[in-house]
Coordinates of C-alpha atoms in Angstrom, one line a residue:
M1 CA -134.3 -41.1 8.9
K2 CA -133.4 -41.8 5.3
S3 CA -131.7 -39.2 3.1
K4 CA -134.7 -39.0 0.8
E5 CA -137.1 -38.2 3.7
L6 CA -134.7 -35.6 5.1
F7 CA -134.4 -34.0 1.7
W8 CA -138.1 -33.8 1.1
M9 CA -138.6 -32.4 4.6
R10 CA -136.1 -29.6 4.0
L11 CA -137.5 -28.9 0.5
K12 CA -140.9 -28.6 2.0
Q13 CA -139.6 -26.2 4.7
E14 CA -137.9 -24.0 2.0
W15 CA -141.1 -23.6 0.0
E16 CA -143.2 -23.0 3.2
H17 CA -140.7 -20.2 4.0
R18 CA -141.2 -18.7 0.6
F19 CA -144.9 -18.7 0.9
R20 CA -144.8 -17.2 4.4
T21 CA -142.6 -14.4 3.0
I22 CA -145.1 -13.8 0.2
K23 CA -148.0 -13.8 2.6
S24 CA -146.2 -11.2 4.8
I25 CA -146.5 -8.6 2.0
V26 CA -149.5 -9.8 0.0
D27 CA -152.5 -9.5 2.3
W28 CA -156.1 -10.1 1.2
T29 CA -156.7 -6.6 0.0
V30 CA -153.6 -6.7 -2.3
F31 CA -154.6 -10.1 -3.5
V32 CA -158.2 -9.1 -4.3
Y33 CA -157.5 -5.7 -5.8
F34 CA -154.2 -6.4 -7.6
V35 CA -153.0 -10.0 -7.8
L36 CA -156.4 -11.5 -8.8
P37 CA -157.3 -8.9 -11.5
A38 CA -153.8 -9.0 -12.9
T39 CA -153.9 -12.8 -13.2
V40 CA -157.3 -12.7 -15.0
I41 CA -156.2 -9.9 -17.3
S42 CA -152.9 -11.7 -18.1
F43 CA -154.8 -14.9 -18.9
F44 CA -157.0 -13.3 -21.5
I45 CA -154.1 -11.3 -23.0
Y46 CA -152.1 -14.5 -23.3
R47 CA -155.1 -16.3 -24.8
S48 CA -155.5 -13.5 -27.4
W49 CA -151.8 -13.9 -28.4
W50 CA -152.5 -17.5 -29.4
L51 CA -155.5 -16.3 -31.6
E52 CA -153.7 -13.3 -33.2
M53 CA -150.3 -11.8 -32.9
P54 CA -150.2 -8.2 -31.5
N55 CA -149.2 -5.5 -34.0
W56 CA -146.2 -4.5 -31.9
M57 CA -144.5 -7.9 -32.7
D58 CA -144.3 -6.9 -36.4
G59 CA -140.7 -6.7 -37.4
V60 CA -139.3 -8.2 -34.2
P61 CA -136.5 -10.5 -35.3
I62 CA -135.6 -14.0 -34.0
Q63 CA -132.3 -12.6 -32.7
L64 CA -134.3 -11.2 -29.8
L65 CA -134.2 -14.7 -28.3
A66 CA -130.5 -14.0 -27.5
L67 CA -131.7 -11.9 -24.6
F68 CA -132.4 -15.2 -22.7
F69 CA -128.7 -14.9 -21.9
L70 CA -129.7 -12.5 -19.2
L71 CA -131.7 -15.2 -17.4
L72 CA -128.7 -17.5 -17.0
W73 CA -127.4 -15.8 -13.9
G74 CA -128.3 -15.8 -10.2
D75 CA -128.8 -19.4 -9.3
H76 CA -126.6 -22.1 -7.5
F77 CA -126.8 -25.8 -6.9
H78 CA -128.6 -26.4 -3.6
T79 CA -127.4 -29.1 -1.2
Y80 CA -129.9 -28.3 1.6
V81 CA -127.4 -28.4 4.4
R82 CA -128.1 -26.6 7.7
E83 CA -125.9 -25.1 10.4
A84 CA -126.9 -27.9 12.8
D85 CA -125.6 -30.5 10.4
R86 CA -122.1 -29.5 11.5
I87 CA -122.6 -31.5 14.7
F88 CA -124.7 -34.5 13.6
L89 CA -124.8 -35.2 9.8
R90 CA -121.1 -34.8 9.3
K91 CA -120.6 -37.8 11.5
N92 CA -122.9 -39.8 9.3
K93 CA -121.1 -39.4 6.1
K94 CA -123.3 -41.6 4.0
L95 CA -126.5 -39.8 5.0
F96 CA -124.9 -36.4 4.6
L97 CA -123.6 -37.1 1.1
Q98 CA -126.9 -38.6 0.0
L99 CA -128.7 -35.5 1.2
K100 CA -126.4 -33.3 -0.9
Q101 CA -126.8 -35.6 -3.9
W102 CA -130.6 -35.3 -3.7
G103 CA -130.3 -31.5 -3.5
I104 CA -128.1 -31.3 -6.6
I105 CA -130.3 -33.6 -8.6
Y106 CA -133.3 -31.5 -7.7
S107 CA -131.4 -28.4 -8.8
Y108 CA -130.8 -29.9 -12.2
L109 CA -134.4 -30.8 -12.6
Y110 CA -135.7 -27.5 -11.2
Q111 CA -133.9 -25.6 -14.0
C112 CA -135.5 -27.9 -16.6
L113 CA -138.9 -27.0 -15.1
S114 CA -138.0 -23.3 -15.1
V115 CA -137.1 -23.3 -18.8
L116 CA -140.4 -25.2 -19.5
G117 CA -142.3 -22.5 -17.7
V118 CA -140.6 -19.8 -19.8
G119 CA -141.4 -21.8 -22.9
I120 CA -145.1 -21.8 -22.1
A121 CA -144.9 -18.0 -21.5
I122 CA -143.4 -17.3 -24.9
G123 CA -145.2 -20.1 -26.7
P124 CA -147.5 -17.8 -28.8
F125 CA -144.5 -15.9 -30.1
W126 CA -142.4 -19.1 -30.6
Y127 CA -145.0 -20.8 -32.8
Q128 CA -147.1 -18.0 -34.2
H129 CA -144.6 -15.2 -34.9
F130 CA -141.2 -16.9 -35.3
Q131 CA -142.8 -20.0 -36.9
L132 CA -140.6 -22.4 -35.0
H133 CA -141.4 -25.9 -34.0
T134 CA -141.2 -28.1 -30.8
G135 CA -138.0 -29.6 -31.9
D136 CA -136.5 -26.1 -32.2
F137 CA -137.6 -25.4 -28.7
I138 CA -136.0 -28.6 -27.3
L139 CA -132.7 -27.6 -28.9
F140 CA -132.9 -24.0 -27.7
S141 CA -133.9 -25.1 -24.2
G142 CA -131.1 -27.7 -24.1
L143 CA -128.6 -25.0 -25.0
W144 CA -130.0 -22.6 -22.4
V145 CA -130.3 -25.0 -19.5
S146 CA -126.9 -26.8 -20.2
L147 CA -125.1 -23.4 -20.1
K148 CA -127.0 -22.5 -17.0
W149 CA -125.9 -25.7 -15.3
L150 CA -122.3 -25.0 -16.2
I151 CA -122.5 -21.4 -14.8
M152 CA -124.1 -22.7 -11.6
A153 CA -121.4 -25.4 -11.3
I154 CA -118.5 -22.9 -11.7
K155 CA -120.1 -20.5 -9.3
G156 CA -120.3 -23.3 -6.8
K157 CA -116.5 -23.6 -6.7
W158 CA -116.0 -19.9 -6.0
N159 CA -116.0 -18.2 -2.7
V160 CA -119.5 -16.6 -2.8
Q161 CA -118.6 -14.3 0.1
V162 CA -116.1 -12.4 -2.1
R163 CA -117.5 -8.9 -2.9
G164 CA -116.3 -5.6 -4.4
W165 CA -113.5 -5.2 -6.9
R166 CA -112.3 -8.8 -6.5
S167 CA -115.7 -10.2 -7.5
L168 CA -115.7 -7.8 -10.5
L169 CA -112.3 -8.9 -11.7
R170 CA -113.3 -12.5 -11.3
G171 CA -116.7 -12.1 -12.9
I172 CA -115.8 -10.1 -16.0
P173 CA -113.8 -12.9 -17.7
F174 CA -116.4 -15.4 -16.6
F175 CA -119.2 -13.3 -18.1
I176 CA -117.3 -12.8 -21.4
G177 CA -116.5 -16.6 -21.6
A178 CA -120.2 -17.5 -21.0
L179 CA -121.3 -14.9 -23.6
I180 CA -118.9 -16.4 -26.2
V181 CA -120.3 -19.9 -25.6
W182 CA -123.9 -18.6 -25.7
G183 CA -123.2 -16.7 -28.9
L184 CA -121.6 -19.7 -30.5
G185 CA -124.5 -22.0 -29.5
F186 CA -127.1 -19.4 -30.6
Q187 CA -125.4 -19.1 -34.0
F188 CA -125.6 -22.9 -34.3
F189 CA -129.3 -22.7 -33.5
L190 CA -130.1 -20.0 -36.1
Q191 CA -128.2 -22.0 -38.8
Q192 CA -130.0 -25.2 -37.8
N193 CA -126.6 -26.9 -37.2
V194 CA -128.1 -29.6 -35.0
G195 CA -124.9 -31.7 -34.8
W196 CA -122.7 -29.0 -33.4
L197 CA -125.5 -27.7 -31.2
L198 CA -126.0 -31.2 -29.6
L199 CA -122.3 -31.5 -29.1
L200 CA -122.1 -28.2 -27.3
I201 CA -125.1 -29.1 -25.1
V202 CA -123.4 -32.4 -24.1
F203 CA -120.1 -30.6 -23.5
N204 CA -121.8 -28.0 -21.2
T205 CA -123.7 -30.7 -19.3
A206 CA -120.6 -33.0 -18.9
L207 CA -118.5 -30.1 -17.7
S208 CA -121.1 -29.0 -15.2
I209 CA -121.2 -32.5 -13.7
L210 CA -117.4 -32.6 -13.6
F211 CA -117.3 -29.2 -11.7
V212 CA -120.1 -30.1 -9.3
R213 CA -119.0 -33.6 -8.6
H214 CA -116.7 -32.7 -5.7
R215 CA -119.7 -31.1 -3.9
F216 CA -121.7 -34.3 -3.6
T217 CA -118.7 -36.7 -3.1
S218 CA -117.0 -34.8 -0.2
V219 CA -117.9 -33.6 3.3
H220 CA -115.0 -31.2 3.4
N221 CA -116.7 -28.3 1.6
F222 CA -119.4 -27.9 4.3
E223 CA -118.8 -24.2 4.8
Q224 CA -119.2 -23.4 1.1
D225 CA -122.4 -25.5 0.8
L226 CA -123.9 -23.8 3.9
T227 CA -123.0 -20.3 2.6
I228 CA -124.5 -21.0 -0.8
D229 CA -127.8 -22.4 0.6
E230 CA -128.1 -19.4 3.0
L231 CA -127.5 -17.1 0.0
E232 CA -130.2 -18.8 -2.0
K233 CA -132.6 -18.8 0.9
N234 CA -132.2 -15.1 1.5
K235 CA -132.2 -14.2 -2.2
Y236 CA -135.9 -15.0 -2.5
T237 CA -136.7 -13.2 0.7
E238 CA -134.9 -10.0 -0.5
M239 CA -136.4 -10.2 -3.9
I240 CA -140.0 -10.4 -2.5
F241 CA -139.3 -7.6 -0.1
Q242 CA -138.1 -5.5 -3.0
L243 CA -141.7 -5.6 -4.3
S244 CA -143.1 -4.2 -1.1
L245 CA -143.1 -0.4 -0.8
D246 CA -143.9 -0.6 2.9
I247 CA -140.7 -2.4 3.9
E248 CA -137.4 -0.5 4.2
K249 CA -134.9 -2.4 2.1
Q250 CA -131.5 -1.1 3.0
S251 CA -128.8 -3.4 1.6
R252 CA -127.1 -5.6 4.1
S253 CA -123.4 -4.9 4.3
T254 CA -121.1 -7.8 3.6
S255 CA -117.8 -6.1 4.4
N256 CA -115.9 -6.3 7.6
R257 CA -114.0 -3.0 6.9
I258 CA -114.1 -0.5 9.8
K259 CA -113.8 2.4 7.4
P260 CA -115.5 2.8 4.0
R261 CA -113.4 2.8 0.9
L262 CA -114.7 6.2 -0.2
Y263 CA -114.6 9.4 1.8
T264 CA -112.7 7.7 4.7
R265 CA -112.3 11.0 6.5
S266 CA -115.8 12.2 5.6
N267 CA -114.3 14.7 3.1
R268 CA -116.5 17.6 2.1
L269 CA -117.5 17.3 -1.6
F270 CA -118.6 21.0 -1.9
K271 CA -116.8 24.1 -0.7
T272 CA -120.1 26.0 -0.4
R273 CA -122.1 24.7 2.7
N274 CA -125.8 25.2 2.5
E275 CA -129.0 23.1 2.5
K276 CA -128.8 22.1 -1.1
T277 CA -125.1 21.0 -1.0
G278 CA -125.8 19.2 2.3
Y279 CA -128.6 17.1 0.7
L280 CA -126.5 16.4 -2.4
E281 CA -123.5 15.3 -0.3
L282 CA -125.6 13.0 1.7
F283 CA -127.1 11.4 -1.4
I284 CA -123.9 11.1 -3.3
K285 CA -122.0 9.4 -0.4
A286 CA -124.9 7.0 0.3
I287 CA -125.1 5.9 -3.3
T288 CA -121.4 5.7 -4.2
R289 CA -120.6 3.7 -1.1
N290 CA -123.1 1.0 -1.9
S291 CA -122.1 -1.2 -4.8
Q292 CA -125.7 -2.6 -5.0
Y293 CA -127.1 0.8 -5.9
I294 CA -124.4 1.4 -8.6
L295 CA -125.1 -2.1 -10.0
Q296 CA -128.8 -1.4 -10.2
Y297 CA -128.2 1.9 -12.0
M298 CA -125.9 0.2 -14.6
Q299 CA -128.4 -2.6 -15.1
I300 CA -131.2 -0.2 -16.0
I301 CA -128.9 1.5 -18.5
S302 CA -127.6 -1.8 -20.0
V303 CA -131.0 -3.5 -20.3
T304 CA -132.5 -0.4 -22.0
A305 CA -129.6 -0.1 -24.4
A306 CA -129.7 -3.8 -25.3
A307 CA -133.4 -3.6 -26.0
I308 CA -133.0 -0.5 -28.2
I309 CA -130.3 -2.1 -30.2
L310 CA -132.0 -5.4 -30.8
L311 CA -135.6 -4.1 -31.5
P312 CA -135.8 -3.0 -35.1
P313 CA -138.9 -0.7 -35.3
V314 CA -138.1 2.9 -34.6
W315 CA -141.3 3.5 -32.7
L316 CA -140.4 0.5 -30.5
K317 CA -137.0 1.9 -29.8
I318 CA -138.5 5.2 -28.8
T319 CA -141.0 3.5 -26.5
V320 CA -138.2 1.5 -24.8
F321 CA -136.1 4.6 -24.4
I322 CA -139.0 6.5 -22.8
S323 CA -139.9 3.5 -20.6
G324 CA -136.3 3.1 -19.5
A325 CA -136.1 6.8 -18.6
V326 CA -139.3 6.7 -16.6
F327 CA -138.1 3.6 -14.8
L328 CA -134.8 5.3 -14.0
L329 CA -136.5 8.4 -12.7
T330 CA -138.7 6.2 -10.5
W331 CA -135.6 4.3 -9.2
V332 CA -133.8 7.6 -8.5
G333 CA -136.9 8.9 -6.6
N334 CA -136.9 5.7 -4.5
M335 CA -133.2 6.0 -3.8
W336 CA -133.7 9.6 -2.7
R337 CA -136.5 8.6 -0.3
R338 CA -134.3 5.8 1.2
T339 CA -131.1 7.8 1.6
V340 CA -132.3 11.3 2.2
E341 CA -136.0 11.6 3.1
E342 CA -135.9 8.8 5.6
H343 CA -132.5 9.7 7.0
P344 CA -132.8 10.3 10.8
F345 CA -131.0 13.7 10.6
V346 CA -133.1 14.9 7.7
R347 CA -136.3 14.1 9.5
K348 CA -135.4 16.6 12.2
Y349 CA -135.7 19.5 9.7
P350 CA -138.5 20.6 7.5
M351 CA -138.2 20.1 3.7
E352 CA -137.4 23.6 2.5
I353 CA -136.3 24.9 -0.9
G354 CA -132.8 23.4 -0.7
F355 CA -134.3 20.0 -0.5
F356 CA -136.2 20.3 -3.7
Q357 CA -133.3 22.0 -5.5
A358 CA -131.0 19.1 -4.6
K359 CA -133.6 16.5 -5.7
R360 CA -134.0 18.3 -9.1
I361 CA -130.2 18.3 -9.6
V362 CA -130.0 14.6 -8.7
T363 CA -132.8 13.8 -11.2
I364 CA -131.2 15.7 -14.1
A365 CA -127.7 14.4 -13.3
S366 CA -128.9 10.8 -13.3
L367 CA -130.5 11.2 -16.7
I368 CA -127.3 12.6 -18.4
P369 CA -125.2 9.3 -18.2
F370 CA -128.3 7.4 -19.2
I371 CA -128.9 9.5 -22.4
V372 CA -125.1 9.6 -23.2
I373 CA -124.4 5.9 -22.8
V374 CA -127.6 4.7 -24.6
G375 CA -127.1 7.2 -27.4
L376 CA -123.5 6.3 -27.8
L377 CA -124.3 2.6 -28.1
V378 CA -127.0 3.2 -30.6
V379 CA -124.6 5.3 -32.7
I380 CA -121.9 2.6 -32.6
R381 CA -124.5 0.0 -33.6
I382 CA -125.6 2.1 -36.6
F383 CA -122.0 2.7 -37.6
L384 CA -121.2 -1.1 -37.4
F385 CA -124.4 -2.0 -39.3
T386 CA -123.6 0.5 -42.0
H387 CA -120.0 -0.6 -42.5
I388 CA -120.6 -4.3 -41.8
P389 CA -124.0 -5.3 -43.4
N390 CA -123.9 -8.9 -42.2
L391 CA -123.6 -7.9 -38.6

């Protein structure tokens, strides 16, 4: 079998796996009553945007396009290796390397198609509201996709199994560096500095090829390639399962520690022992021991704060704040259901007054950091805008 045939076979298997996962949660009733109506309604709304811009777009600045930075993360370069390749393909070096090369080329092209899809989605706003042209879109897309290639290439050189504080320490400088490059390129785009923008695009692309080159010219990083492909394969499955309310989605632990880092001796958090404090202690320990839950909570706050800062109309800021608060409360309710209501020990006892008291405390306590952090960032933004008018 040739490498091209092997690649297309595995690519087909990957997409079949995604469709099977979707079909496992989207049955015919969900499709008929939710997916199909939503698709039809979305089409007519999208068509109306081409005919006339909605009123809520009035006053929205072009700087809002900077939020595309949030879409740069989460992907890797695929090589489409499998566990069984350890035995057969590694002995056939030429076939093995060509398979990886096809996979990486496909990853490059797939990101180009993804930015094209996003461009079609925002087309009405791009041409009708911001009054930009196709050439502007090509430059903006080149900046976005080249930086994404670079991020994917750098992440491919890291040990993707590293989690916890080590991943945080490694990721913060990386995030800041990518933000600086994105801010510089976006400034070139706003100023129509085509020469410097093209130079930055070429630099990002060349650097990504340099970083990823070792992956398709060597057979000695098989374990890394296998781990990345398994991560990408499971990512779509977990993302789709997150959309299903009927499937329990407890996070899979990636740590080999025997004891948790927090409450290693199951320390009591409250001196008073009653139903309310028992439920609270169960919820607090379950949430704080799971880094994914903490990350989701911070993402809700950060996205809401960024949208409030960037959107100029006051009524739109208020709408975003209310929507963020409602979404946060929905998320907290879902976390409470997972960690408390469906806990095997809790199911043995009826939900009495202590249960509802604890849930109310959790709801209020989760809103306080949200209000404080978002309010503080807005105040800082107003202060900087007042003292630095060109900001």
